[in-house]
Each structure stands twice: as C-alpha cells, then as structure tokens.
XYZ file of C-alpha atoms in Angstrom:
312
model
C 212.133 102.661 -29.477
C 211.244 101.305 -33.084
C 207.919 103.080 -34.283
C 207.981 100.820 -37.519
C 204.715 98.507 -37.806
C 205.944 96.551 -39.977
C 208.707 95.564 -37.971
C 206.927 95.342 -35.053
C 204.228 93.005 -36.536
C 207.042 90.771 -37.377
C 208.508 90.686 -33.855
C 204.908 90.127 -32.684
C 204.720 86.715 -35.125
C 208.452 85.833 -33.858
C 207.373 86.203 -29.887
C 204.368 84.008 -30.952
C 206.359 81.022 -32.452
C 208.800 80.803 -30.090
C 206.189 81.190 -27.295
C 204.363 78.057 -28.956
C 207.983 76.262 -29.449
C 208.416 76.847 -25.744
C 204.876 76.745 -24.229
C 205.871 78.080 -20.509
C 203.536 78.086 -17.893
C 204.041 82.337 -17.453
C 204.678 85.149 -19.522
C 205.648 87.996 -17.755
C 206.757 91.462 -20.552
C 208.616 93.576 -19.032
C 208.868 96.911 -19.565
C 205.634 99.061 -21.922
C 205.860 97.576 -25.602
C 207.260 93.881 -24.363
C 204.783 93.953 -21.857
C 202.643 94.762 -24.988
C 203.854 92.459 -27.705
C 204.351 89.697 -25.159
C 201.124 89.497 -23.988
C 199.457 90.011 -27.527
C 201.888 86.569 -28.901
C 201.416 84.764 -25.270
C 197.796 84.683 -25.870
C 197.195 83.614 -29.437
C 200.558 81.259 -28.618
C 198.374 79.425 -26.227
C 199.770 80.212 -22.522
C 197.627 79.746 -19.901
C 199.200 82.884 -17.270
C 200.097 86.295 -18.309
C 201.137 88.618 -16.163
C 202.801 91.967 -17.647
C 204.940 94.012 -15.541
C 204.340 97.611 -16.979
C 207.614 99.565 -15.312
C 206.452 102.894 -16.531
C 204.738 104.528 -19.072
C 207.125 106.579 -20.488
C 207.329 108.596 -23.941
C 203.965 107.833 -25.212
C 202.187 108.936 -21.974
C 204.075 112.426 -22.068
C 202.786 115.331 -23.516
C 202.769 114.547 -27.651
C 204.953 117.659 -30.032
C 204.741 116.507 -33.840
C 202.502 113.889 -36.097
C 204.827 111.123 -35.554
C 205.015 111.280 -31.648
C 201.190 111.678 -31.949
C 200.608 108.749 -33.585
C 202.930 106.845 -31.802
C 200.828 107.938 -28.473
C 197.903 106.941 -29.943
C 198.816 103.697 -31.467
C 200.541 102.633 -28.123
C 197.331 103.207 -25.966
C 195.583 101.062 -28.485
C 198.147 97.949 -28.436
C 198.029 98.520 -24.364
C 193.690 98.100 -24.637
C 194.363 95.104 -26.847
C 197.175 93.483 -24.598
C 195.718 93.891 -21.221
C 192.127 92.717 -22.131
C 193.803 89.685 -22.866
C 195.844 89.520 -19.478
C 195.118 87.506 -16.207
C 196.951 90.538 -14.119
C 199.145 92.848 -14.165
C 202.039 94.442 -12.202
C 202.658 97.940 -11.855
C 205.867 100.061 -10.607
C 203.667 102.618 -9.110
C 200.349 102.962 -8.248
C 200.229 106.534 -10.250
C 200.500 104.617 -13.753
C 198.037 102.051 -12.365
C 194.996 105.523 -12.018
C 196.840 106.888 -15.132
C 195.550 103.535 -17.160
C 192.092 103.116 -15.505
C 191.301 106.508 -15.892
C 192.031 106.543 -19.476
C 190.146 103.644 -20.043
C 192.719 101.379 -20.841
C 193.079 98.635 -17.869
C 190.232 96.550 -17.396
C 188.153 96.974 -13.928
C 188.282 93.253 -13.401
C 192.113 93.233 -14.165
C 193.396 92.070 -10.771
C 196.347 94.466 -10.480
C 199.884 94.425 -8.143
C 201.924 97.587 -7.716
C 205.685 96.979 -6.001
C 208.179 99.014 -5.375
C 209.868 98.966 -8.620
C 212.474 96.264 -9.210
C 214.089 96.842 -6.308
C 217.685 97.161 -5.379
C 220.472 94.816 -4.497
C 221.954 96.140 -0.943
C 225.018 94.253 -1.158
C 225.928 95.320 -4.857
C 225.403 98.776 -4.194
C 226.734 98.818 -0.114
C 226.319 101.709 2.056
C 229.817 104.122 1.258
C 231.172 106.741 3.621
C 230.570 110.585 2.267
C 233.582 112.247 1.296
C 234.962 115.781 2.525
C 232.357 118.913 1.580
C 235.966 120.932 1.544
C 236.111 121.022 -1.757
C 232.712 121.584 -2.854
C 229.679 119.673 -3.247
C 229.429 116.324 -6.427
C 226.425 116.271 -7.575
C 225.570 113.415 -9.861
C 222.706 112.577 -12.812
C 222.650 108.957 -14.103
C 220.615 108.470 -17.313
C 220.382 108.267 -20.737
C 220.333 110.950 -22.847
C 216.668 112.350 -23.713
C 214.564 115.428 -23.096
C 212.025 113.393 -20.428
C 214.846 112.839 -18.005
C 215.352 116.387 -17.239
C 218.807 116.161 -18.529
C 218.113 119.652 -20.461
C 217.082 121.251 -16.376
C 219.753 119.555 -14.919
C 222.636 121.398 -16.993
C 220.447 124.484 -16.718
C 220.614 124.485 -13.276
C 224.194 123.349 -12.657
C 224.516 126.381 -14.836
C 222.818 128.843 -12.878
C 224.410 127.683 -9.338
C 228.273 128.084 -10.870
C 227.281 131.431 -12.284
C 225.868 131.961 -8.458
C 229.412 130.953 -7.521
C 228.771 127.664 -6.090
C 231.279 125.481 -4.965
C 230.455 122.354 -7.002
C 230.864 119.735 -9.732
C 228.075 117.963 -11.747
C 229.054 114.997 -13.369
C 226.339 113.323 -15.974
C 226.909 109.793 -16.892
C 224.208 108.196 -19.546
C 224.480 107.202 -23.566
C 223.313 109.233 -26.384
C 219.933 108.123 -27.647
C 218.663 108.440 -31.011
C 214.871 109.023 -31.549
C 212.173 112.084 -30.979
C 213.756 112.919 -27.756
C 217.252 112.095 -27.782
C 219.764 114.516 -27.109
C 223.152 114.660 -28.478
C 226.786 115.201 -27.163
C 227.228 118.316 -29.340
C 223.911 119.796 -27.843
C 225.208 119.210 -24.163
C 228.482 121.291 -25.139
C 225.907 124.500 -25.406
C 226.223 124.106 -21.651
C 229.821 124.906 -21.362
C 232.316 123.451 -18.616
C 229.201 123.134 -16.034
C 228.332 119.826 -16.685
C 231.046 116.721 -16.913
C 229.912 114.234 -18.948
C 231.216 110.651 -18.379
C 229.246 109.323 -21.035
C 227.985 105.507 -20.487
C 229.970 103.888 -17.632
C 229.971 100.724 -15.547
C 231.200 101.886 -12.193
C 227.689 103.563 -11.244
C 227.964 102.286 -7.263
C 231.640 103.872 -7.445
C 230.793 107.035 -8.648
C 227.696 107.525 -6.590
C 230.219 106.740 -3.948
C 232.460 109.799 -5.263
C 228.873 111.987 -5.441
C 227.431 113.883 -2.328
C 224.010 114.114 -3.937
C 222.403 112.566 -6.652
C 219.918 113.867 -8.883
C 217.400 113.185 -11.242
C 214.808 115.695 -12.494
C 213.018 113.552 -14.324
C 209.351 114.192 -16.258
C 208.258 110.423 -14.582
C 209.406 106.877 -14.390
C 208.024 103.564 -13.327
C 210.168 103.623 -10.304
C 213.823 104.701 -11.211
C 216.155 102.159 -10.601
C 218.935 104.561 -10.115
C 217.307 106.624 -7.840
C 216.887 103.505 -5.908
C 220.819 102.952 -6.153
C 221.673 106.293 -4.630
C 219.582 105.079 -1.710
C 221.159 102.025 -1.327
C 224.703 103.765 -0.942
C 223.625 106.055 1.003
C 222.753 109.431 -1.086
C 220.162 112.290 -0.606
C 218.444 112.376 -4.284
C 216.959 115.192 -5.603
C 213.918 114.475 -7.901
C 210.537 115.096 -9.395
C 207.109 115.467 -7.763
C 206.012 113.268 -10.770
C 204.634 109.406 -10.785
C 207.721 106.876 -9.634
C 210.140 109.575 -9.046
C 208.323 110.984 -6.129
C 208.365 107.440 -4.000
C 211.930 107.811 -3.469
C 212.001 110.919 -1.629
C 210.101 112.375 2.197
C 210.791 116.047 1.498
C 213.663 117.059 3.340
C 214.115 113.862 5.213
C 216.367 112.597 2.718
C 216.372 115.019 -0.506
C 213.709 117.457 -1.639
C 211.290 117.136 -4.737
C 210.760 120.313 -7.433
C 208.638 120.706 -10.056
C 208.881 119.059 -13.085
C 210.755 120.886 -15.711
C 211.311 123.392 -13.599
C 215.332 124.399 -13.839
C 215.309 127.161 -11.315
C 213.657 124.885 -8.348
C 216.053 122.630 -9.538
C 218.929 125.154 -8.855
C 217.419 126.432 -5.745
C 217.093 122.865 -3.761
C 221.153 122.135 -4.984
C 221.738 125.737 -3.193
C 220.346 124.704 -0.410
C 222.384 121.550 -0.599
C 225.513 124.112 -0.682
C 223.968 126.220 2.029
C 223.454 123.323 4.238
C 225.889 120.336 4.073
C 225.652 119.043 7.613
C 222.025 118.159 6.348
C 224.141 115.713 3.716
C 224.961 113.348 6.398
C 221.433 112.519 8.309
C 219.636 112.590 4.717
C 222.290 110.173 3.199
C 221.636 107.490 6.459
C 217.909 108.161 6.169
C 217.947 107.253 2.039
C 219.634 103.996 3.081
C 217.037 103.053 5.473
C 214.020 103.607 3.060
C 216.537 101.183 0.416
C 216.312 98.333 3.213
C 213.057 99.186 4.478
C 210.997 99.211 1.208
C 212.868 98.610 -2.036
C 215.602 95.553 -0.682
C 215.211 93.521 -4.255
C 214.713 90.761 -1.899
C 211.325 91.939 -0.964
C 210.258 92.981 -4.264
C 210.851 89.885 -5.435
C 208.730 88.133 -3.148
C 205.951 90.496 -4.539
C 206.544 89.914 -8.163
C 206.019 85.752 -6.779
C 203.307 86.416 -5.235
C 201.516 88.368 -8.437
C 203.153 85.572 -10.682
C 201.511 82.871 -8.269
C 204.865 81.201 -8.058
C 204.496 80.827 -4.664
C-alpha cells in the first residue's frame, strides 16, 4: 500500500538483482503492484517468460477523492502500460478487469490473456459443515480487512437498520485495521454501537463460517474474493455485490442474492429476507458448495494457472 517512489524504485532495483542472481525460467507477480514491479525487474533482469497474475484491480481503479489518491490512480495505470507491454501473457481473476484494462487502453491487443476462477479454494481445508439451529436467530458473518471499498461502512449500516427492524440476528466482522486513504479504524466502527461484533483478525475463518448462517460481503469489487469462495466451500449462502469478481460467486437466489454496490438499504433488505425465509438457508447453503467443487476446487484452478504458465 506504499505510495512512496522512492521506495518503490528501490524495491524495483532489489526485484531486479535478485531476479538476475536467480535467473528462473518464469516470473509470475501476483497480485496489482507485484504483478507490476515484477514484471518491470523480470524483464530488464533478463527472464525469458513473464506471466503476471493481476487478482484485481483494486484501490486505484475505484473512483479517486483527494490529490494523493489521484495521483496514485494515475501513476498506477502508467506502471501497468509499462509492465504489461513488456509481458508474454497475462492471467486475470475475472474477465471484468480483463475489458476494464483493454478498454482503458492499458493491455496490449496481442497480449494473449487467461482469466480463472480466482485462486481457487481448498475443499478439504474448508469441508462442507452442518448449519446450526435458526432458533436463536440468524449469524451473519463479514470477513475482511478493514477499508471503505469492502463495504464494511454498508455492512454495519445495515446490520443496523435490521436490529432497529427487530431482527433476530448477530453480525460478527472479523478483519485487521488498515492504515492508508481508506482504512477504517476500531474507534470509527464503535459509531455503530452493539450491532456489529468485531472479532478483529482471527485464524479460525472455516470455524466461524461454520458458526455463521450467511456470509456476507458487500464489497465495491475484487479479483475474485477468496473468502467468498470459502463460504462456498463450507457450505454458506453469501450475500454480495453486482460488481466485477464479487458477482461470480453468486446465481441470484440460487444460493445468495447480489445488491447494489454501496447500497446499505438493499443490503438490509436481502438479510431480511434471509430472516423472513430461513428454510431457503438450507438448499442455498448445498447449492454454494456445489458451485465450490464445480468451478473454483483449487485443484482446477491450478491446472489453469499451468496451463497459462506453460508448465504443462
């Protein structure tokens, strides 16, 4: 999240050096500025295959508030022209960020170009769990870190507005604080009252999506989200976006429903109808395990990223 140049020209010389010390066959960056920076050093370093994986586009592809997130828009969109002319393909996490690039002018048209489904999910680390009883009231659960483009700001805002409704539910919110232009701090998510539990950062994410009856993530647009992918794998109906990544995890109400982005009151309307109708719970949470085997099994992903690696 650094937006210093100078610091970042020095990691660029550092990538390059140790890139000529080790002088591998493929350089795959992973995630927007390694996938950047890697690609920039793997050239000049020499390497004769690089393939960037570009998981999302995040922050600097979001609508810009300020000078400083300005320029940091700008200068990332220049580094990306620079790094991908210089690429022999590329792999995307969606095929939205793929059209986002070319229409902006910033992937090549001869770029040969992959998009899988994310990074996948490992079945057996995050197994299928039973659903626990609805007679207490519904768990809803939001895994991320703590900034504005998450829709961690919506998703108290709405657990707000369905308590004050009198709904029958917890929300539990498990991520770190950030620090930078969009972070949001622990103080700021006590303005919310008692309606949202935060667990802060925690390790037992396949537990506690166990414990959850729905999970959620309103997010502004990822890559692919890897815990969205999670809740499918245990077994969860996930309420998300209709924005680029998020939307792939979801069929409208065949296992969750998609709202608007940074919309809090869809948000809070589609968890009421969670509360309205739990015996949909059960046939949504088997249907969001069979899209995890059937499209996002790491196994198959990784077969992908092989093939667009030509690793055979």
């Amino acid at each position: 999240t650094g937006l210093n140049p100078l610091a970042d020209l020095a990691s660029l010389k550092a990538l390059e050096r140790r890139l000529g010390d080790w002088r591998p066959d493929v350089v795959c960056g992973y995630t927007l500025k390694p996938a950047i920076y890697a690609s920039i050093a793997a050239r000049r370093a020499g390497v004769p295959r690089i393939v960037p994986m570009i998981t999302g586009l995040g922050y600097a592809f979001l609508p810009a508030r300020g000078l400083k997130a300005m320029a940091a828009r700008a200068a990332t969109r220049l580094l990306l022209r620079l790094a991908l002319r210089h690429c022999d393909a590329a792999i995307f996490h969606n095929a939205d960020d793929r059209g986002l690039l070319a229409q902006h002018g910033l992937l090549p048209r001869t770029l040969p170009t992959h998009v899988v489904s994310g990074s996948g999910v490992n079945l057996a680390r995050y197994p299928q769990a039973p659903l626990h009883s609805f007679e207490g009231g519904l768990v809803f659960l939001m895994v991320a870190r703590l900034v504005r483009y998450k829709g961690v700001v919506e998703y108290c805002r709405a657990a707000q507005s369905v308590i004050a409704s009198g709904g029958r539910a917890r929300f539990l919110l498990v991520g770190p604080e950030e620090r930078g232009p969009a972070g949001i701090t622990t103080e700021e998510l006590k303005g919310y009252g008692a309606a949202v539990e935060h667990l802060g950062p925690r390790r037992d994410v396949a537990e506690l999506m166990g414990r959850a009856h729905v999970y959620v993530l309103p997010s502004y647009g990822e890559g692919m989200p890897r815990t969205a992918l999670e809740a499918l794998s245990v077994g969860r109906p996930v309420i998300t976006t209709d924005a680029r990544g998020c939307r792939e995890t979801v069929e409208e109400g065949v296992n969750g429903f998609l709202v608007p982005v940074g919309d809090a009151e869809a948000l809070a309307e589609a968890m009421q109808r969670m509360l309205r109708r739990p015996d949909l719970i059960p046939q949504m949470a088997a249907a969001s395990r069979v899209k995890a085997e059937q499209r996002f099994d790491v196994q198959l992903v990784n077969a992908a990223m092989r093939a667009a690696l030509e690793l055979g």
